[in-house]
Tab-separated table of C-alpha atoms and ligand atoms in Angstrom:
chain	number	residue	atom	x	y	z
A	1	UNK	CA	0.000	0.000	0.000
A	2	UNK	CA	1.356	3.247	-1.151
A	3	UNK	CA	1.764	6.255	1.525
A	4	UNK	CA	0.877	9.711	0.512
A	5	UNK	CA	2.332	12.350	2.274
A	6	UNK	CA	-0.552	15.049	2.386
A	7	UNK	CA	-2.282	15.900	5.684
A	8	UNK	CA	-5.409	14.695	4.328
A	9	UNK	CA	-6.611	11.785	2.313
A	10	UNK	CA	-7.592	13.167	-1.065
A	11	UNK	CA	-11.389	13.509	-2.795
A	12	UNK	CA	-10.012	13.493	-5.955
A	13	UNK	CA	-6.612	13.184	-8.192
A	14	UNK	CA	-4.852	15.232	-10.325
A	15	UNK	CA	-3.867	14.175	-13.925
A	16	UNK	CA	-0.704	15.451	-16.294
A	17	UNK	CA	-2.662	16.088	-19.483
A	18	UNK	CA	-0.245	17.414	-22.375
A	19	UNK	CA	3.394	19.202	-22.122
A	20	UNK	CA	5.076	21.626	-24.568
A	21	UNK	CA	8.327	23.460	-25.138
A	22	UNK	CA	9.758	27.358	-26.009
A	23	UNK	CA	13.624	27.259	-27.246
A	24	UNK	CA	15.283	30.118	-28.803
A	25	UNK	CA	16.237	29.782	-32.032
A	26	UNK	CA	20.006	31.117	-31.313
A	27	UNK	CA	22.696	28.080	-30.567
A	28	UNK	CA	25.735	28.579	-28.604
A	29	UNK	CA	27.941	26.125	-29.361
A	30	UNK	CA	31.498	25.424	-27.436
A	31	UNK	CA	33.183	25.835	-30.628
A	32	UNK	CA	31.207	29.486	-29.823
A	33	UNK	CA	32.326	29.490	-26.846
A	34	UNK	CA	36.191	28.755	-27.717
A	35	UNK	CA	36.112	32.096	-29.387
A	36	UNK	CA	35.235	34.308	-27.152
A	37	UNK	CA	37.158	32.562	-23.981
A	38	UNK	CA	39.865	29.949	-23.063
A	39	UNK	CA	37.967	27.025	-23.056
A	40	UNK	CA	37.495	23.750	-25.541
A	41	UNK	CA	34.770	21.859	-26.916
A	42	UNK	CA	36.404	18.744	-25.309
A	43	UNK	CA	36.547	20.048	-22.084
A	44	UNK	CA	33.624	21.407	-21.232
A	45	UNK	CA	31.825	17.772	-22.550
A	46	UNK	CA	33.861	15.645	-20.482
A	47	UNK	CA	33.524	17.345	-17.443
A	48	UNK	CA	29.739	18.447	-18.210
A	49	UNK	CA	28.554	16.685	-20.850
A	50	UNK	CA	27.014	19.805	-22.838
A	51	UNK	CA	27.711	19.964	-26.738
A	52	UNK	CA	25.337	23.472	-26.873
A	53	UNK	CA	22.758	26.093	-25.571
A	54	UNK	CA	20.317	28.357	-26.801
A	55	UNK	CA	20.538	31.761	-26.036
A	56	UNK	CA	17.484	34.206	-26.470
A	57	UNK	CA	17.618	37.572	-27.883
A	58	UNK	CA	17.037	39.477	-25.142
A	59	UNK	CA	17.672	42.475	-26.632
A	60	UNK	CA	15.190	41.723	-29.309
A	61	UNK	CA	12.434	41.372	-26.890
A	62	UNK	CA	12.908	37.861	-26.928
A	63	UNK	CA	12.265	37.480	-23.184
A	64	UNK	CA	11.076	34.642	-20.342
A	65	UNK	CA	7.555	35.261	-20.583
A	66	UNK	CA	7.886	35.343	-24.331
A	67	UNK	CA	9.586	31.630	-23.977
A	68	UNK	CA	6.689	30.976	-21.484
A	69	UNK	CA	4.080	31.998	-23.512
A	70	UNK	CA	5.011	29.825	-26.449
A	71	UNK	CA	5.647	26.707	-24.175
A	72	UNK	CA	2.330	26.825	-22.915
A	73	UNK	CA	0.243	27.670	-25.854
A	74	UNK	CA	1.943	24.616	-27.427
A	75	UNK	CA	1.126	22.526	-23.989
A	76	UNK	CA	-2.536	24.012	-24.003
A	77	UNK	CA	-2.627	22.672	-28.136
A	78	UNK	CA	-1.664	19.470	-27.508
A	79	UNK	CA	-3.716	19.360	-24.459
A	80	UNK	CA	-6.770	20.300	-27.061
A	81	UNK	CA	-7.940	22.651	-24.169
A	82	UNK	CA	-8.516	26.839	-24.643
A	83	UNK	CA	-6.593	29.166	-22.254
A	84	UNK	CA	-10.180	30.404	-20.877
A	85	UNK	CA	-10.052	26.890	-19.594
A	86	UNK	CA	-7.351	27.454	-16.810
A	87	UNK	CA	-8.267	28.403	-13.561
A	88	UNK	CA	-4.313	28.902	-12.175
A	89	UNK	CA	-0.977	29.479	-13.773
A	90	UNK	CA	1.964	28.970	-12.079
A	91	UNK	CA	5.081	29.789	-13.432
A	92	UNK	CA	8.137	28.772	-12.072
A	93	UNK	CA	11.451	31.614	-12.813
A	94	UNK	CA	14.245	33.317	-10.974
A	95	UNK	CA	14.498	35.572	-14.406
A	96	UNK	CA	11.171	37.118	-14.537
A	97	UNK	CA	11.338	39.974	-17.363
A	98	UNK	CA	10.890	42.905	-15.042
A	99	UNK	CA	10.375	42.842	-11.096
A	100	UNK	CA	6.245	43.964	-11.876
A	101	UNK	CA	4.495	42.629	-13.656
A	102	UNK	CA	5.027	38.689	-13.013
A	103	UNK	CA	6.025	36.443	-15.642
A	104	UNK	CA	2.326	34.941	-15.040
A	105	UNK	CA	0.546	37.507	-15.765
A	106	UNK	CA	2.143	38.366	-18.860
A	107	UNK	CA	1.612	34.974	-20.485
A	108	UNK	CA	-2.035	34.932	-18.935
A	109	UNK	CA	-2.525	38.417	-21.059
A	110	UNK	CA	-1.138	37.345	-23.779
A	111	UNK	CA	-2.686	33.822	-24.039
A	112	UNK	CA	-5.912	35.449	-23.363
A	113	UNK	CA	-6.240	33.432	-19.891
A	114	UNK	CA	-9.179	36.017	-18.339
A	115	UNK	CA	-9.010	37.008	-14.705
A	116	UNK	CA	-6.687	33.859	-13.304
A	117	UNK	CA	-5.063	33.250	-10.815
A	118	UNK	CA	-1.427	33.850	-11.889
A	119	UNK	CA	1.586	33.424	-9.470
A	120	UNK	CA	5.150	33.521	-10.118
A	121	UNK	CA	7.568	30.952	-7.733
A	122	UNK	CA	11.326	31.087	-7.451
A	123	UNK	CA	13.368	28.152	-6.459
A	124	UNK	CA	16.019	28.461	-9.098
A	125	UNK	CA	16.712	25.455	-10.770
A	126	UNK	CA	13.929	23.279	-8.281
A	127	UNK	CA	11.588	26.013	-9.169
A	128	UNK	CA	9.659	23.666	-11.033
A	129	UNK	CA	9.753	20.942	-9.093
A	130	UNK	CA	8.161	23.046	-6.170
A	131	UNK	CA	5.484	24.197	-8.196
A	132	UNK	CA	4.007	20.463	-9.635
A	133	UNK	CA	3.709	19.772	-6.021
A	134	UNK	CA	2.029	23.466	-4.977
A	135	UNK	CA	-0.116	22.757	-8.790
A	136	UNK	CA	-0.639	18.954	-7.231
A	137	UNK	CA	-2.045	20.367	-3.326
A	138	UNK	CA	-4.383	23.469	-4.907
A	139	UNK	CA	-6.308	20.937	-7.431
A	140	UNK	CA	-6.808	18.066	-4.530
A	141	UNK	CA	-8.035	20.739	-2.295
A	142	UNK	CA	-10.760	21.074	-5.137
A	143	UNK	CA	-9.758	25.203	-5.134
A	144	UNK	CA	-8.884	24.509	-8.629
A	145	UNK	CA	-9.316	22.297	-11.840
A	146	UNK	CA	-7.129	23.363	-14.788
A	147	UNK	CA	-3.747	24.153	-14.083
A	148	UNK	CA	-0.782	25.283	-16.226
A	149	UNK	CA	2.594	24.978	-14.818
A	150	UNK	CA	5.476	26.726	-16.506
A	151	UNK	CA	9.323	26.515	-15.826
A	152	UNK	CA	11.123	29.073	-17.667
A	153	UNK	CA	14.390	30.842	-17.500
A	154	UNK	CA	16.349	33.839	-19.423
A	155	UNK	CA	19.833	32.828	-17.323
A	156	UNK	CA	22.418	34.532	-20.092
A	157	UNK	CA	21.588	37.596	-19.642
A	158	UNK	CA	23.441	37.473	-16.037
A	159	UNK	CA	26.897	35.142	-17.800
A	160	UNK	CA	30.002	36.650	-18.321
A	161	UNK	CA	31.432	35.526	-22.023
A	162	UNK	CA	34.953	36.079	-21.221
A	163	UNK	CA	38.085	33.942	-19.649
A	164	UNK	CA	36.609	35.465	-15.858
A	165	UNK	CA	33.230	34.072	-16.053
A	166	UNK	CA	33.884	30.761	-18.219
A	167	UNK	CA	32.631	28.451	-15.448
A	168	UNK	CA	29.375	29.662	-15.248
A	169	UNK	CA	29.238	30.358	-19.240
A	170	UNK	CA	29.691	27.153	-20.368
A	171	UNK	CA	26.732	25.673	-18.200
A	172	UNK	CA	23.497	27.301	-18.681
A	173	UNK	CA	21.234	28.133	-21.422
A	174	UNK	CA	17.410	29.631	-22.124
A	175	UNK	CA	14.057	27.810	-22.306
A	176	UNK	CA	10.893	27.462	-21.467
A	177	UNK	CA	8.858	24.018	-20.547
A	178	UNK	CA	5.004	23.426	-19.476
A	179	UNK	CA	2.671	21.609	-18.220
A	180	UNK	CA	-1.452	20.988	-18.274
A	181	UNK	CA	-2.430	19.422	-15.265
A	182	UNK	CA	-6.136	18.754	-14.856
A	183	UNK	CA	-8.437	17.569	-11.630
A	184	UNK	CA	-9.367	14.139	-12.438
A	185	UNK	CA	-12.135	12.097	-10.240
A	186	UNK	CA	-9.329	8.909	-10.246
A	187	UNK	CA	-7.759	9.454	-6.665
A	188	UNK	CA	-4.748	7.171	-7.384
A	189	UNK	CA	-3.508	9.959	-10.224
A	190	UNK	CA	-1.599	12.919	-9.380
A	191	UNK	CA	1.542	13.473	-6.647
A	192	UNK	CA	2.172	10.230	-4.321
A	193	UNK	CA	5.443	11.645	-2.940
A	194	UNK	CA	7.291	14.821	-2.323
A	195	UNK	CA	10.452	16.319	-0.591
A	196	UNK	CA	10.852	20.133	-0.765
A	197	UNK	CA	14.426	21.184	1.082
A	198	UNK	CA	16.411	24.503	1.486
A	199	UNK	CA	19.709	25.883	3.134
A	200	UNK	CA	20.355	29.436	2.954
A	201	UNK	CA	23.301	28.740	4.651
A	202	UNK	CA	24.527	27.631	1.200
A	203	UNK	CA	23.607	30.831	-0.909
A	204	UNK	CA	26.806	32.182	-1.166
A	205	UNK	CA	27.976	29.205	-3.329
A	206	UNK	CA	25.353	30.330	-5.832
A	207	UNK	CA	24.353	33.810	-6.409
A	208	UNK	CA	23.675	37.103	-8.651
A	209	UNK	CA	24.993	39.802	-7.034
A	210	UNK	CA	23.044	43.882	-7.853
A	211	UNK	CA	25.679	45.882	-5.384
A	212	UNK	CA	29.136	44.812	-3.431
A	213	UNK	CA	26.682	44.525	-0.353
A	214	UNK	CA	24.985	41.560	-1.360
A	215	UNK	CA	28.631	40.167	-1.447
A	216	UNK	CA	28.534	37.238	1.080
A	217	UNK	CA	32.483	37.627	1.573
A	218	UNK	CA	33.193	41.386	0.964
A	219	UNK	CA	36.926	40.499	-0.268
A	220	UNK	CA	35.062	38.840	-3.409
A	221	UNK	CA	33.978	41.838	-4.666
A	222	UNK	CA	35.088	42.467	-8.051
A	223	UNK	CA	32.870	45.007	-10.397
A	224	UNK	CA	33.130	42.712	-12.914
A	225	UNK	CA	30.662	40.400	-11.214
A	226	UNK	CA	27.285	42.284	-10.574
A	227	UNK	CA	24.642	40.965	-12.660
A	228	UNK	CA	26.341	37.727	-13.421
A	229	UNK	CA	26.365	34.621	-11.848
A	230	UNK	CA	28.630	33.775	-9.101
A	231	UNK	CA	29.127	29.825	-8.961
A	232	UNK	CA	31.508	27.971	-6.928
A	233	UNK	CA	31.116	24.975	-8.981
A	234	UNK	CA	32.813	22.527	-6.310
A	235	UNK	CA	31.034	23.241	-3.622
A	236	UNK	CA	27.777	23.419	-5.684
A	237	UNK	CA	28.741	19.837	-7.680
A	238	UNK	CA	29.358	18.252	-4.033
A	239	UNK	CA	25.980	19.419	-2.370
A	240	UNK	CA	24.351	18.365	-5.663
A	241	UNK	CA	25.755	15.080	-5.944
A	242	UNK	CA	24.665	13.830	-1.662
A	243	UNK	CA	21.172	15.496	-2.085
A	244	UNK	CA	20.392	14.219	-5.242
A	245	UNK	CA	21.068	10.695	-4.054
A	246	UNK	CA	19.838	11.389	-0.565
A	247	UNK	CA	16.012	13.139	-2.086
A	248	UNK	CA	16.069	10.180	-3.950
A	249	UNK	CA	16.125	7.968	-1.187
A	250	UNK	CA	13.818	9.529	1.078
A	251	UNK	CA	10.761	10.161	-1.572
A	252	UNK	CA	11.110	6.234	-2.775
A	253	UNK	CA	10.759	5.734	1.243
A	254	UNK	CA	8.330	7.952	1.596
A	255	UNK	CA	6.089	6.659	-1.285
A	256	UNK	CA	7.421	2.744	-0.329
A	257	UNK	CA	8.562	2.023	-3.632
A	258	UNK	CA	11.822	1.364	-4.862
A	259	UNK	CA	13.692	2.937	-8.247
A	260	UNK	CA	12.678	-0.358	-9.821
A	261	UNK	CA	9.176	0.880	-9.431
A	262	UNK	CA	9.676	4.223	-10.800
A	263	UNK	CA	9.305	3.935	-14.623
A	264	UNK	CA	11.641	7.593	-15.297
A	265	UNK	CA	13.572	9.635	-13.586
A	266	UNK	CA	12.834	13.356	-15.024
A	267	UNK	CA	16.083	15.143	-13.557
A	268	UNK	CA	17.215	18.850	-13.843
A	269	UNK	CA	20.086	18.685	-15.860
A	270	UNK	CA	22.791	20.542	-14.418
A	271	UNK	CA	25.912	18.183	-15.321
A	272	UNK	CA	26.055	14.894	-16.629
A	273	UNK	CA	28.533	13.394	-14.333
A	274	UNK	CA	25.933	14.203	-10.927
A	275	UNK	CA	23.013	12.336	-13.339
A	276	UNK	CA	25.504	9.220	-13.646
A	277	UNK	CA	26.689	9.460	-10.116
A	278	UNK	CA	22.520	8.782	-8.876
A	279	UNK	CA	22.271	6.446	-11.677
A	280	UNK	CA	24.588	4.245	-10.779
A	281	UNK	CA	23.935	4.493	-7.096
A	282	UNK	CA	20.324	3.062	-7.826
A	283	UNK	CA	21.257	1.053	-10.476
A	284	UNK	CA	19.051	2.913	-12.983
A	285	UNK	CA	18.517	1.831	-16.225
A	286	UNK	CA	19.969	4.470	-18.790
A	287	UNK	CA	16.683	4.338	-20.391
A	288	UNK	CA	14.627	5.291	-17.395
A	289	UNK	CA	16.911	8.720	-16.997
A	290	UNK	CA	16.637	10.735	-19.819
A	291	UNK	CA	19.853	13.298	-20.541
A	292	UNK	CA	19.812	15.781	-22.951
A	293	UNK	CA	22.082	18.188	-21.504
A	294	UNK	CA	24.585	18.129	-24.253
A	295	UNK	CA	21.277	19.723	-26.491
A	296	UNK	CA	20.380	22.459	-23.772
A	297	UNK	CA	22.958	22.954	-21.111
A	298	UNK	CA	21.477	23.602	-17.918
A	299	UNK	CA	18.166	25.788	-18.766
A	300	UNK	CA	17.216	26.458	-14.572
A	301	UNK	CA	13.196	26.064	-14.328
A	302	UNK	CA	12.793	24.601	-17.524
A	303	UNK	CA	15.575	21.571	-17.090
A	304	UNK	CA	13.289	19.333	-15.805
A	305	UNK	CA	9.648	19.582	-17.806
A	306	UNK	CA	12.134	19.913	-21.066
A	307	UNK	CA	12.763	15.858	-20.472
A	308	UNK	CA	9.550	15.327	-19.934
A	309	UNK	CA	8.435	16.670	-22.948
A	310	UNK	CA	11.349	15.120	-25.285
A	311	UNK	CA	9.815	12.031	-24.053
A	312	UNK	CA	6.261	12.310	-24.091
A	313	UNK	CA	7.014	13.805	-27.973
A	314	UNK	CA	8.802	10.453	-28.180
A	315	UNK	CA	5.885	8.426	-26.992
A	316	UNK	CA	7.944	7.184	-23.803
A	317	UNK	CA	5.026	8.549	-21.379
A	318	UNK	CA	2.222	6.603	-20.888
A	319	UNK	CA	-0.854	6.627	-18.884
A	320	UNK	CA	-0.145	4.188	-15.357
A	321	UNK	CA	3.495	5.093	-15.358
A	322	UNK	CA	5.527	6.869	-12.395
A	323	UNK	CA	7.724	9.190	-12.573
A	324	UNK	CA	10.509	11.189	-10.241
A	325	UNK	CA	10.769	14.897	-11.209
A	326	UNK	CA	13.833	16.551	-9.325
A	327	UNK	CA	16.131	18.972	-9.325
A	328	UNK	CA	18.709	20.681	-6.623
A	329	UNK	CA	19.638	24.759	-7.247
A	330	UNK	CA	20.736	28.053	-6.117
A	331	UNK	CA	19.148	29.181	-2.576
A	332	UNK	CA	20.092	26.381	-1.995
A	333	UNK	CA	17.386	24.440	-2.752
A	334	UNK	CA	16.712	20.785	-3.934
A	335	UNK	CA	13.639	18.789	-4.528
A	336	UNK	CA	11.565	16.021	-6.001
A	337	UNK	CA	7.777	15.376	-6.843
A	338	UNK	CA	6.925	11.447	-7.563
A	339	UNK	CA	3.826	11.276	-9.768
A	340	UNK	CA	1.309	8.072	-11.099
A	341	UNK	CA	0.628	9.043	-14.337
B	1	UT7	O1	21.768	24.046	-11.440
B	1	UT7	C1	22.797	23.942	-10.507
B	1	UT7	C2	23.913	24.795	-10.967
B	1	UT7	N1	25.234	24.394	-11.029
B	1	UT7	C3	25.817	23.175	-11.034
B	1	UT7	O2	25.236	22.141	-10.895
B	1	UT7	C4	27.290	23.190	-11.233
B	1	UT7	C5	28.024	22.067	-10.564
B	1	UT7	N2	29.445	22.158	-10.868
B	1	UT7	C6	29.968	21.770	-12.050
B	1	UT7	O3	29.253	21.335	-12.936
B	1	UT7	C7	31.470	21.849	-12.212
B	1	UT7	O4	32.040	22.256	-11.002
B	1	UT7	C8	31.943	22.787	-13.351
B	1	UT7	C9	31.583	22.192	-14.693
B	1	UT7	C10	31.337	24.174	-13.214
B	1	UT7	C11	33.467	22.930	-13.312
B	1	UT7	O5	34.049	21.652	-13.423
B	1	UT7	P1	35.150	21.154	-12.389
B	1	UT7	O6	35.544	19.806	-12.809
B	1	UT7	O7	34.607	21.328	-10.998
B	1	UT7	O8	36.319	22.170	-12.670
B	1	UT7	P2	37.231	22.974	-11.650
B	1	UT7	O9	36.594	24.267	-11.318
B	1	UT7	O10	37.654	22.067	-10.531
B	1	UT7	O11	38.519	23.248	-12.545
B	1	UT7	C12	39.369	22.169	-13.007
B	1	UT7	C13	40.373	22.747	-14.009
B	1	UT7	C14	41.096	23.985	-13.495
B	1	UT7	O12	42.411	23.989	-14.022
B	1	UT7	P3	43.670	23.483	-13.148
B	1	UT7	O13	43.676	24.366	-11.930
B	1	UT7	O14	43.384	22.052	-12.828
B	1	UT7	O15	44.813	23.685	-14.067
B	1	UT7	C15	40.313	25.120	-14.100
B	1	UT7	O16	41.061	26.279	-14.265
B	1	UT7	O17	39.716	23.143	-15.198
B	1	UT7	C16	39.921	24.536	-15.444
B	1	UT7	N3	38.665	25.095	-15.939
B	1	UT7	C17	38.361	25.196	-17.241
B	1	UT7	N4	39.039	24.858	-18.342
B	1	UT7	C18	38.427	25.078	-19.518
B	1	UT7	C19	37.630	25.576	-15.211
B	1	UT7	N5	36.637	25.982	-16.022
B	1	UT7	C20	37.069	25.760	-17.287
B	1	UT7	C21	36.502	25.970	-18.558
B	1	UT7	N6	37.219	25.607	-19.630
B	1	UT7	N7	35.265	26.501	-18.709
C-alpha cells in the first residue's frame, strides 16, 4: 500500500494532461564558446557533458515570458484545451522579465487566460519541481481544476562571455517548458510523494549579485561580477551530488517504492557526471533517466519539464506510469515530486 504524504486523504486526483516546449532559435555552441574565452569543446563535454545552448535575444524582446508563452500555448494545443479553460498558472522563474508585472501575468494576457489566478515561484533550478507539487495540493483541495505549470528561465543575460566568467558560461542556457495538469475524479492519479528542502546557509555558493553589499564575503567583490552569476562549482557539484542521491532515497521511502518501481527519472540537468553518479547508485537503467544536456545545457526552471516533454514527444510517457521529477539549485534548494501518471 502506497503512503501519501498530504495531511489529508484526497477527494479526488490530479492528472498530467499534455506538455510543450519554447527554445530560442540562437545556438551557442562550445566551438562558440572557444572564441570568445579559453575554453574547448572537449573540455567542457567531459567534465559536463554539454555539446550546446540556446541563447534568447534578449535584446530583441525575446524574453522569459515570451519563452513561457510559447511553451504553454503549445502545452494548451496538444492538451486540445482553450486558455479560458485554466483556472491557475503557475510559473516557475528566478528571471522574470521585469520585477512587476510577473512572468504569469504576462503569459495569462497574452494567451488570453481572463481574470486567473497567476503566481510567479522562485526556487532556481527546483523552481519547477516546487510548483508540480504546490499545482498537485491546490487541485486536490478542489480550489482549482485546470492548471498550467510553466518553468522558464532567461539565465544569459546574467553570464560573463569572457576567460573570468567561463565556469558559469559554459553551463546554462534559455528555455521554457510546461505543463497541463487537470483535476481528475481517479484518486490514485496525481503526486504520491514529495520532498521540498532549502539551506540558505549555502547561498553564497550560488548567487547574482546587484551591489558589493549583497557580497557574502566582501573580499570577493570584483565590479566585474554584478549581474552575473557567481558559482563555486565545487562546492555546488558536491551538495548536488549527496542530495540528489539522498532526495532520492527519502521520496522512494516515503512513497514505499523502490527505483525499480519508478518507470523515469525526469532530472534537472545541471551536469552529466551528478546524473551518472545517482544512476549508478540506484542502479538505474539508462533508459529510465533521460539526458539531454549536451542539447540544452542547464536551462534552470525549464531543465526538468524539457525531459519530460522530449519524451512524451517520443511516446515514452504513458498513462499508469511513475515518474521522479527533481532537481537541486541556487538558494540552496533541492527537490523532487513522484507522480502516477
Ligand atoms: O543548477 C545547478 C547549478 N550548477 C551546477 O550544478 C554546477 C556544478 N558544478 C559543475 O558542474 C562543475 O564544477 C563545473 C563544470 C562548473 C566545473 O568543473 P570542475 O571539474 O569542478 O572544474 P574545476 O573548477 O575544478 O577546474 C578544473 C580545471 C582547473 O584547471 P587546473 O587548476 O586544474 O589547471 C580550471 O582552471 O579546469 C579549469 N577550468 C576550465 N578549463 C576550460 C575551469 N573551467 C574551465 C573551462 N574551460 N570553462
Amino acid at each position: 500500500m502506497m503512503s501519501v504524504n498530504t495531511h489529508h486523504a484526497p477527494r479526488r486526483g490530479v492528472r498530467v494532461v499534455a506538455s510543450g516546449k519554447c527554445l530560442p532559435e540562437t545556438r551557442l555552441t562550445n566551438h562558440d564558446l572557444e572564441s570568445c574565452m579559453e575554453t574547448s569543446h572537449e573540455w567542457i563535454l567531459k567534465r559536463t557533458g554539454i555539446t550546446e545552448r540556446r541563447r534568447a535575444r534578449w535584446d530583441e524582446g525575446e524574453k522569459t515570458s515570451t519563452l513561457a508563452t510559447n511553451a504553454l500555448r503549445a502545452a494548451m494545443q496538444n492538451a486540445n484545451i482553450a486558455p479560458d479553460q485554466l483556472d491557475l498558472l503557475l510559473v516557475a522563474t528566478m528571471t522574470p522579465d521585469t520585477p512587476t508585472p510577473s512572468v504569469s501575468c504576462i503569459v495569462s494576457r497574452e494567451l488570453g487566460c481572463g481574470n486567473i489566478a497567476a503566481i510567479d515561484i522562485n526556487a532556481a533550478c527546483s523552481g519547477f519541481i516546487y510548483t508540480m507539487n504546490l499545482a498537485d495540493a491546490m487541485a486536490r483541495t478542489g480550489m482549482y481544476n485546470t492548471i498550467g505549470v510553466i518553468g522558464a528561465d532567461c539565465i544569459t543575460q546574467f553570464i560573463d562571455y569572457s576567460t573570468y566568467g567561463r565556469g558559469a558560461a559554459i553551463l546554462f542556457g534559455d528555455a521554457a517548458a510546461a505543463i497541463v495538469l487537470q483535476a481528475s475524479d481517479d484518486i490514485e492519479l496525481g503526486m504520491i510523494a514529495q520532498r521540498m528542502h532549502s539551506e540558505g546557509e549555502g547561498s553564497k555558493h550560488l548567487f547574482i549579485p546587484s551591489q558589493q553589499i549583497d557580497f557574502p564575503d566582501q573580499e570577493d567583490y570584483d565590479e566585474r561580477k554584478l549581474k552575473k552569476v557567481q558559482m563555486n562549482g565545487q562546492a555546488v557539484f558536491k551538495f548536488a551530488v549527496s542530495k540528489f542521491q539522498e532526495v532520492i532515497e527519502n521520496t522512494l521511502n516515503d512513497a514505499g517504492l523502490t527505483a525499480d518501481d519508478v518507470d523515469h527519472f525526469i532530472c534537472h540537468q545541471a551536469n552529466s557526471r551528478i546524473l551518472e553518479a545517482a544512476r549508478e547508485r540506484f542502479g538505474i537503467p539508462e533508459e529510465k533517466l533521460l539526458v539531454n544536456i549536451h542539447k540544452y545545457g542547464n536551462t534552470v526552471a525549464a531543465s526538468a519539464p524539457l525531459v519530460f516533454d522530449e519524451l512524451r514527444e517520443a511516446g515514452r510517457i504513458q498513462p499508469g506510469q511513475r515518474v521522479m521529477f527533481l532537481a537541486f539549485g541556487a538558494g540552496l534548494t533541492w527537490g523532487s515530486s513522484l507522480w502516477q501518471l
